[in-house]
């Protein structure tokens, strides 16, 4: 039986991939310079222009996906009895997952039993995207919704997300570090290393002096934790620094042989919180850090 894979724009996969694999996207809303935009993976949103605004120090805010948006997105599939598998942005970082669950309950109240599976990926950015990527490929291979959902549940805690940021002010605004720590860190060129925890939250786990050392750290930790590398897809994500992302890809490929290494930009929703110059490497290891 056919089914529809849904995710949200925080998965940050390229529009070309999403359209090719017929993945349904629910968009977050971003506000910058007094204007609201829909994060539609670049379909109508100029991502590079947004990155430039961040580089210039402009602040952006984001809004979680509300219950009504989920309800309206899911409803047409319920009406034609097509099952849904929704891979959601981490509940540790947004209320969107809970809103999706509430929308499913509302649909059940109206239609009775509905065939919607909602999975909290406990992941963000292209880490969430990597789970969606694998799910889409499995669906094309003929795997059922149940098989794909079970795979995601079984493997989401093996997802490794190694992240660094270049501008500490964004972490300060998000309440991740104090203003004093942000100022001192900027003066000393300290770059925090951040992971996505098993609870799906962000946690700083190390501090590295200098940009190059921070990127080497991402590579080393990724290689150290890899599981079954020759069958793995690694995704390198970045905000406005494609040349550096390619250097990270090159360093990874020199240190370990993997199936493929993809380089993609973050979407604007995640970039709004990490700032220009953020870099991340996503892969599968034994257990989450």
mmCIF file with all atom_site columns, C-alpha atoms in Angstrom, residues 169 172 177-187:
data_model
loop_
_atom_site.group_PDB
_atom_site.id
_atom_site.type_symbol
_atom_site.label_atom_id
_atom_site.label_alt_id
_atom_site.label_comp_id
_atom_site.label_asym_id
_atom_site.label_entity_id
_atom_site.label_seq_id
_atom_site.pdbx_PDB_ins_code
_atom_site.Cartn_x
_atom_site.Cartn_y
_atom_site.Cartn_z
_atom_site.occupancy
_atom_site.B_iso_or_equiv
_atom_site.pdbx_formal_charge
_atom_site.auth_seq_id
_atom_site.auth_comp_id
_atom_site.auth_asym_id
_atom_site.auth_atom_id
_atom_site.pdbx_PDB_model_num
ATOM 1  C CA . UNK A 1 169 ? 26.272 36.030 19.650 1.00 0.00 ? 169 UNK A CA 1
ATOM 2  C CA . UNK A 1 172 ? 23.927 34.129 23.484 1.00 0.00 ? 172 UNK A CA 1
ATOM 3  C CA . UNK A 1 177 ? 25.692 30.899 26.744 1.00 0.00 ? 177 UNK A CA 1
ATOM 4  C CA . UNK A 1 178 ? 25.994 34.075 28.824 1.00 0.00 ? 178 UNK A CA 1
ATOM 5  C CA . UNK A 1 179 ? 26.840 37.480 27.354 1.00 0.00 ? 179 UNK A CA 1
ATOM 6  C CA . UNK A 1 180 ? 30.150 37.439 29.242 1.00 0.00 ? 180 UNK A CA 1
ATOM 7  C CA . UNK A 1 181 ? 31.046 34.027 27.815 1.00 0.00 ? 181 UNK A CA 1
ATOM 8  C CA . UNK A 1 182 ? 30.091 35.192 24.317 1.00 0.00 ? 182 UNK A CA 1
ATOM 9  C CA . UNK A 1 183 ? 32.231 38.314 24.571 1.00 0.00 ? 183 UNK A CA 1
ATOM 10 C CA . UNK A 1 184 ? 35.241 36.500 26.036 1.00 0.00 ? 184 UNK A CA 1
ATOM 11 C CA . UNK A 1 185 ? 34.888 33.652 23.573 1.00 0.00 ? 185 UNK A CA 1
ATOM 12 C CA . UNK A 1 186 ? 34.841 36.047 20.630 1.00 0.00 ? 186 UNK A CA 1
ATOM 13 C CA . UNK A 1 187 ? 37.923 37.879 21.900 1.00 0.00 ? 187 UNK A CA 1
#
